């Protein structure tokens, strides 16, 4: 079965192609992988196969056009791995928000698309991109191609009412206003990988998914009991360009005292805040760290606020668990920033957590970076959201007799 996965993030579009005759326990290397990265000035495309790597840069191109360029490398040129487009059997899309109704992977129909379109306002950066991906695939490969949606919110459906209900009007819950939680595909993979690495399921675990979008999840015995994101992916940690949680009165104040519209505020909070807003430079942690090292005071302040907010939210997750056995770092920042990991772990020293600073500096993939006598085991895990989507496609494909 040829499975194409499309994973739309806040600043990237990751795609990969798997060929499966059976479903192995561990992730397989994809036949082909592609990534589109949007920066302030350009769009970068990178395609990798076992034999060839292609890199291109665009300055003016639409999302639909760049996706066509990406997919055509599957059956054209040096990166060709398929005879033609008809070799693809099923396609899986990551959807950040499934709302109250969607928990399990679902075959995409017109009704499903309409339902997911109604959720775009709750995850405007992600759900709109995923819907655009569905339409682009239909235009390129035809409407007969089976496409499924897999949801980030599904992992957190185990949250208790005390954890997911907001302390507002009782009518809010009837309107679907509640905490949902996100990054569920990443948490699902990291949970299973951590259990494999440790040869047991940790009883009390916090997973730190730190990328351009960032959140934490408190997991007890394999179930999510608390998480930092809420009704939308805007809540919780300070992020690349998102503010994270703020006093809601700030929004009221800006509406009353400035000429800001609701659309202006959405743009400011989602695209012009966080590291980008405070540093005045970039949503990329690496660029902010470089500027801080060169003496830029705003960049230094942005990093200090980022670290403070991370430690503060870690404390909240810790209280939800009543202790901690395992701490996991994943995603772009979590996997690649020794300084951020060290700053987080420093605040947990009172638990007996002892970081191996030499291993931490090396940023090893899928291994332990705590000292042997540490009371809390600390892991770096390379997240594989695409593999979780591929597994769902395999199961759906078998049900459809593909």
XYZ file of C-alpha atoms in Angstrom:
402
model
C 0.000 0.000 0.000
C 1.395 3.393 -1.065
C 0.514 5.963 1.617
C 1.061 9.692 1.146
C 1.055 11.805 4.315
C 0.528 15.572 4.378
C 1.308 17.296 7.671
C 0.493 21.006 7.678
C 2.221 22.971 10.440
C 2.238 26.639 11.356
C 5.391 27.379 9.339
C 5.981 24.176 7.360
C 4.278 21.626 5.138
C 5.837 18.205 5.652
C 4.997 15.297 3.373
C 6.214 11.749 2.974
C 5.433 8.563 1.053
C 5.465 5.109 2.639
C 5.224 1.741 0.941
C 3.816 -0.874 3.331
C 3.136 -4.578 2.824
C 2.476 -4.958 6.551
C 2.453 -2.633 9.540
C 5.738 -2.889 11.463
C 6.072 -1.868 15.109
C 8.799 0.701 14.427
C 8.649 3.526 11.852
C 9.980 2.805 8.386
C 12.041 5.267 6.414
C 9.787 6.874 3.784
C 10.540 6.319 0.092
C 10.273 10.062 -0.415
C 9.963 13.051 1.893
C 9.297 16.654 1.109
C 9.172 19.848 3.109
C 7.951 23.322 2.298
C 9.121 26.055 4.679
C 7.616 29.533 4.702
C 9.896 32.315 5.926
C 9.335 36.046 5.928
C 11.074 36.506 2.582
C 10.733 33.257 0.622
C 9.406 29.733 0.279
C 11.899 26.870 0.466
C 11.230 23.420 -0.982
C 13.308 20.375 -0.123
C 12.736 16.812 -1.377
C 14.755 13.813 -0.241
C 14.907 10.248 -1.508
C 17.456 7.493 -0.936
C 19.341 8.570 -4.069
C 18.779 12.289 -4.480
C 18.093 15.580 -2.696
C 16.403 18.498 -4.417
C 16.311 22.021 -3.023
C 14.559 25.029 -4.562
C 13.672 28.520 -3.390
C 10.678 30.612 -4.496
C 9.848 34.234 -3.797
C 6.301 34.538 -5.130
C 4.202 31.389 -5.235
C 0.845 30.409 -3.770
C 0.346 27.549 -1.326
C -1.502 25.545 -3.988
C 1.226 26.124 -6.587
C 4.074 25.105 -4.283
C 2.186 21.963 -3.255
C 1.810 21.010 -6.927
C 5.567 21.488 -7.389
C 6.231 19.303 -4.362
C 3.945 16.430 -5.355
C 5.125 16.353 -8.962
C 8.584 15.349 -7.739
C 7.034 11.995 -6.752
C 6.718 10.934 -10.391
C 9.025 13.320 -12.244
C 12.729 14.110 -12.392
C 15.602 12.801 -10.262
C 13.375 12.366 -7.202
C 10.861 10.109 -8.970
C 9.769 7.133 -6.842
C 6.434 6.373 -8.520
C 5.637 5.405 -12.099
C 2.794 7.915 -12.101
C 0.237 9.531 -9.805
C -2.085 6.508 -9.947
C 0.374 4.511 -7.812
C -0.788 6.302 -4.659
C -3.435 4.318 -2.749
C -4.487 6.584 0.124
C -3.618 9.979 1.584
C -3.624 11.074 5.215
C -3.897 14.651 6.463
C -3.071 15.985 9.893
C -5.862 18.154 11.264
C -5.046 20.168 14.337
C -8.651 20.682 15.458
C -11.386 18.047 15.357
C -13.765 19.792 17.735
C -16.140 17.741 19.860
C -17.290 15.449 17.071
C -14.090 14.037 15.563
C -11.837 11.790 17.606
C -11.059 8.812 15.365
C -9.502 9.011 11.881
C -12.254 9.620 9.328
C -12.666 9.234 5.580
C -13.025 12.699 4.096
C -16.408 13.409 2.533
C -18.149 16.628 1.581
C -19.889 16.627 4.982
C -16.606 16.099 6.820
C -15.013 18.958 4.871
C -17.920 21.226 5.760
C -17.628 20.297 9.433
C -13.886 20.917 9.445
C -14.325 24.223 7.629
C -16.535 25.343 10.518
C -13.566 24.739 12.834
C -11.131 26.905 10.874
C -11.714 29.872 13.180
C -10.460 27.743 16.096
C -7.215 26.776 14.332
C -6.868 29.326 11.514
C -3.205 28.670 10.796
C -3.570 24.893 10.518
C -7.057 23.688 9.608
C -7.312 26.058 6.648
C -3.990 24.760 5.316
C -5.110 21.141 5.724
C -8.378 21.830 3.900
C -6.418 23.531 1.116
C -4.275 20.401 0.929
C -7.357 18.226 0.463
C -8.596 20.407 -2.384
C -5.164 20.479 -4.012
C -4.899 16.691 -3.829
C -8.356 16.315 -5.384
C -7.332 18.651 -8.213
C -4.047 16.828 -8.838
C -4.996 13.188 -8.210
C -8.764 13.225 -8.701
C -11.752 13.158 -6.370
C -11.771 9.340 -6.314
C -8.559 9.256 -4.267
C -9.330 8.164 -0.660
C -8.237 10.848 1.794
C -8.499 10.629 5.573
C -8.189 13.142 8.392
C -6.314 12.362 11.616
C -6.785 14.706 14.564
C -4.360 16.243 17.043
C -7.150 16.861 19.530
C -8.071 13.158 19.799
C -5.240 12.311 22.221
C -6.677 14.652 24.856
C -10.234 13.308 24.896
C -9.315 11.498 28.103
C -9.160 14.833 29.963
C -11.553 15.016 32.906
C -14.324 17.640 32.987
C -12.396 19.430 35.735
C -9.495 19.785 33.300
C -11.364 20.728 30.127
C -14.213 22.951 31.364
C -13.562 26.685 31.490
C -14.760 28.643 34.534
C -17.080 30.862 32.529
C -20.765 30.598 31.723
C -22.275 27.139 32.002
C -23.599 27.709 28.466
C -20.071 27.735 27.059
C -19.762 23.962 27.083
C -22.967 23.604 25.073
C -21.409 25.940 22.499
C -18.301 23.747 22.255
C -16.176 26.204 24.223
C -13.834 23.983 26.227
C -10.194 22.982 26.373
C -9.270 20.525 23.638
C -5.483 20.280 23.664
C -3.292 19.809 20.601
C -0.077 18.183 19.294
C -1.775 14.859 20.026
C -0.103 12.936 17.190
C 3.305 13.949 18.504
C 2.351 12.997 22.067
C 0.980 9.650 20.912
C 4.223 8.785 19.149
C 6.529 10.056 21.914
C 4.560 8.153 24.545
C 4.970 4.835 22.734
C 8.618 5.537 21.892
C 9.422 6.480 25.511
C 7.853 3.248 26.743
C 10.005 1.372 24.239
C 13.216 3.136 25.267
C 12.535 2.702 28.991
C 11.135 -0.847 28.629
C 8.034 0.236 30.574
C 5.188 2.719 30.450
C 6.124 5.667 32.693
C 3.536 6.366 35.369
C 3.978 10.160 35.449
C 5.344 11.835 32.343
C 5.528 15.352 30.957
C 6.174 15.699 27.231
C 7.464 19.064 26.003
C 6.561 19.586 22.349
C 8.624 22.693 21.642
C 8.573 23.945 18.078
C 7.286 27.089 16.395
C 4.042 25.972 17.992
C 4.600 24.616 21.488
C 2.726 22.851 24.261
C 3.165 20.518 27.209
C 1.162 17.444 28.160
C 0.919 15.764 31.559
C 0.406 12.027 31.019
C -0.470 9.536 33.729
C -0.328 5.826 32.869
C -0.560 6.570 29.171
C -3.503 9.023 29.365
C -3.489 12.794 28.986
C -4.597 14.446 32.234
C -3.588 18.030 31.511
C -2.122 20.127 28.707
C -1.223 23.752 28.125
C -3.176 24.490 24.954
C -6.897 24.999 25.255
C -9.868 26.017 23.082
C -7.386 26.870 20.318
C -3.628 26.362 19.762
C -3.045 29.958 20.924
C -3.142 29.167 24.647
C -0.354 28.108 26.990
C 3.351 28.543 26.293
C 4.959 31.498 24.583
C 5.710 30.334 21.028
C 7.462 31.417 17.857
C 4.901 34.006 16.798
C 2.006 33.223 19.176
C 1.577 34.938 22.513
C 0.410 31.927 24.490
C -1.876 32.598 27.456
C -2.380 36.237 28.388
C -4.783 38.155 30.614
C -8.032 38.262 28.569
C -8.537 41.830 29.707
C -5.641 42.806 27.432
C -7.825 41.915 24.460
C -10.745 43.920 25.871
C -8.442 46.863 26.555
C -7.025 46.858 23.018
C -10.515 46.667 21.504
C -11.674 49.628 23.569
C -8.577 51.828 23.571
C -7.188 51.308 20.066
C -8.546 50.913 16.578
C -7.849 47.170 16.597
C -10.469 44.933 15.036
C -10.994 41.277 15.900
C -9.023 40.358 12.759
C -6.192 42.678 13.817
C -6.023 41.032 17.229
C -6.065 37.552 15.728
C -3.128 38.502 13.513
C -1.198 40.119 16.362
C -1.683 37.233 18.791
C -1.045 34.458 16.255
C 1.535 35.969 13.913
C 3.226 38.952 15.571
C 3.729 37.930 19.196
C 5.892 35.397 21.041
C 9.579 35.308 20.172
C 8.952 37.336 17.038
C 7.011 40.043 18.825
C 9.303 40.455 21.827
C 12.591 40.199 19.933
C 11.397 42.286 16.997
C 13.454 39.952 14.836
C 12.157 36.482 14.094
C 9.997 33.572 15.206
C 13.040 31.301 14.784
C 14.657 30.560 18.154
C 18.059 30.084 16.520
C 18.050 33.604 15.115
C 16.895 35.067 18.418
C 19.619 33.166 20.309
C 22.255 34.380 17.855
C 21.116 37.974 18.286
C 21.112 37.578 22.071
C 24.677 36.245 21.966
C 25.638 39.357 19.997
C 24.252 41.617 22.732
C 20.772 42.417 21.427
C 18.782 43.319 24.600
C 15.343 42.582 23.094
C 16.458 39.153 21.945
C 17.884 38.440 25.392
C 14.617 39.521 27.015
C 12.578 37.352 24.637
C 14.617 34.279 25.630
C 14.266 35.075 29.326
C 10.494 35.382 29.025
C 10.365 32.173 26.991
C 12.277 30.278 29.685
C 10.176 31.745 32.496
C 6.905 30.812 30.805
C 8.182 27.300 30.070
C 9.177 26.674 33.694
C 5.905 28.139 34.941
C 3.801 25.847 32.741
C 5.966 22.864 33.679
C 5.057 23.575 37.296
C 1.367 23.464 36.438
C 1.746 20.105 34.675
C 3.745 18.794 37.633
C 0.927 19.617 40.030
C -1.558 17.777 37.824
C 0.576 14.639 38.125
C 1.623 14.967 41.764
C 5.196 14.089 40.847
C 7.323 13.202 37.855
C 9.094 10.081 36.598
C 9.959 11.022 33.018
C 10.479 14.268 31.110
C 10.546 14.188 27.292
C 11.681 16.904 24.875
C 10.570 16.764 21.256
C 9.965 18.875 18.089
C 12.357 21.393 16.539
C 13.360 23.347 19.644
C 12.914 20.466 22.071
C 15.158 18.196 20.015
C 17.803 20.736 19.021
C 18.203 23.415 21.704
C 20.460 22.368 24.608
C 19.976 25.793 26.238
C 16.181 25.530 26.379
C 16.322 21.958 27.721
C 18.835 22.983 30.385
C 16.705 25.979 31.397
C 13.651 23.747 31.797
C 15.485 21.069 33.752
C 17.114 23.632 36.065
C 13.725 24.461 37.482
C 13.079 20.801 38.321
C 16.281 20.185 40.256
C 14.347 20.093 43.524
C 12.805 16.799 42.327
C 16.236 15.216 42.106
C 16.456 15.678 38.328
C 20.109 15.620 37.269
C 20.880 16.492 33.674
C 23.934 15.053 31.937
C 25.171 18.313 30.439
C 27.587 16.642 28.033
C 24.858 14.484 26.523
C 22.499 17.447 26.492
C 24.950 19.485 24.430
C 25.162 16.670 21.888
C 21.361 16.646 21.360
C 21.247 12.877 20.766
C 18.112 11.495 19.145
C 15.923 8.965 20.966
C 18.072 8.568 24.045
C 18.339 9.507 27.705
C 20.207 12.672 28.712
C 19.821 12.487 32.496
C 22.524 11.219 34.847
C 22.305 7.587 36.048
C 21.284 8.643 39.573
C 18.691 11.194 38.448
C 15.310 10.755 40.121
C 13.641 11.902 36.882
C 14.611 10.336 33.572
C 15.019 12.869 30.772
C 14.703 11.855 27.113
C 15.058 13.480 23.723
C 12.720 11.843 21.208
C 12.494 12.667 17.532
C 8.766 12.958 16.988
C 7.208 11.014 14.109
C 3.743 12.468 13.599
C 3.791 11.265 10.013
C 4.143 7.651 11.138
C 1.049 7.952 13.333
C -0.870 9.255 10.307
C 0.530 6.432 8.144
C -0.645 3.860 10.686
C -4.142 5.338 10.562
C -4.069 5.255 6.748
C -3.026 1.601 6.816
C -5.951 0.668 9.048
C -8.398 2.718 6.973
C -6.979 1.295 3.749
C -7.477 -2.248 4.979
C -11.066 -1.401 5.919
C -11.592 -0.046 2.395
C -9.906 -3.158 0.895
C -7.216 -1.149 -0.860
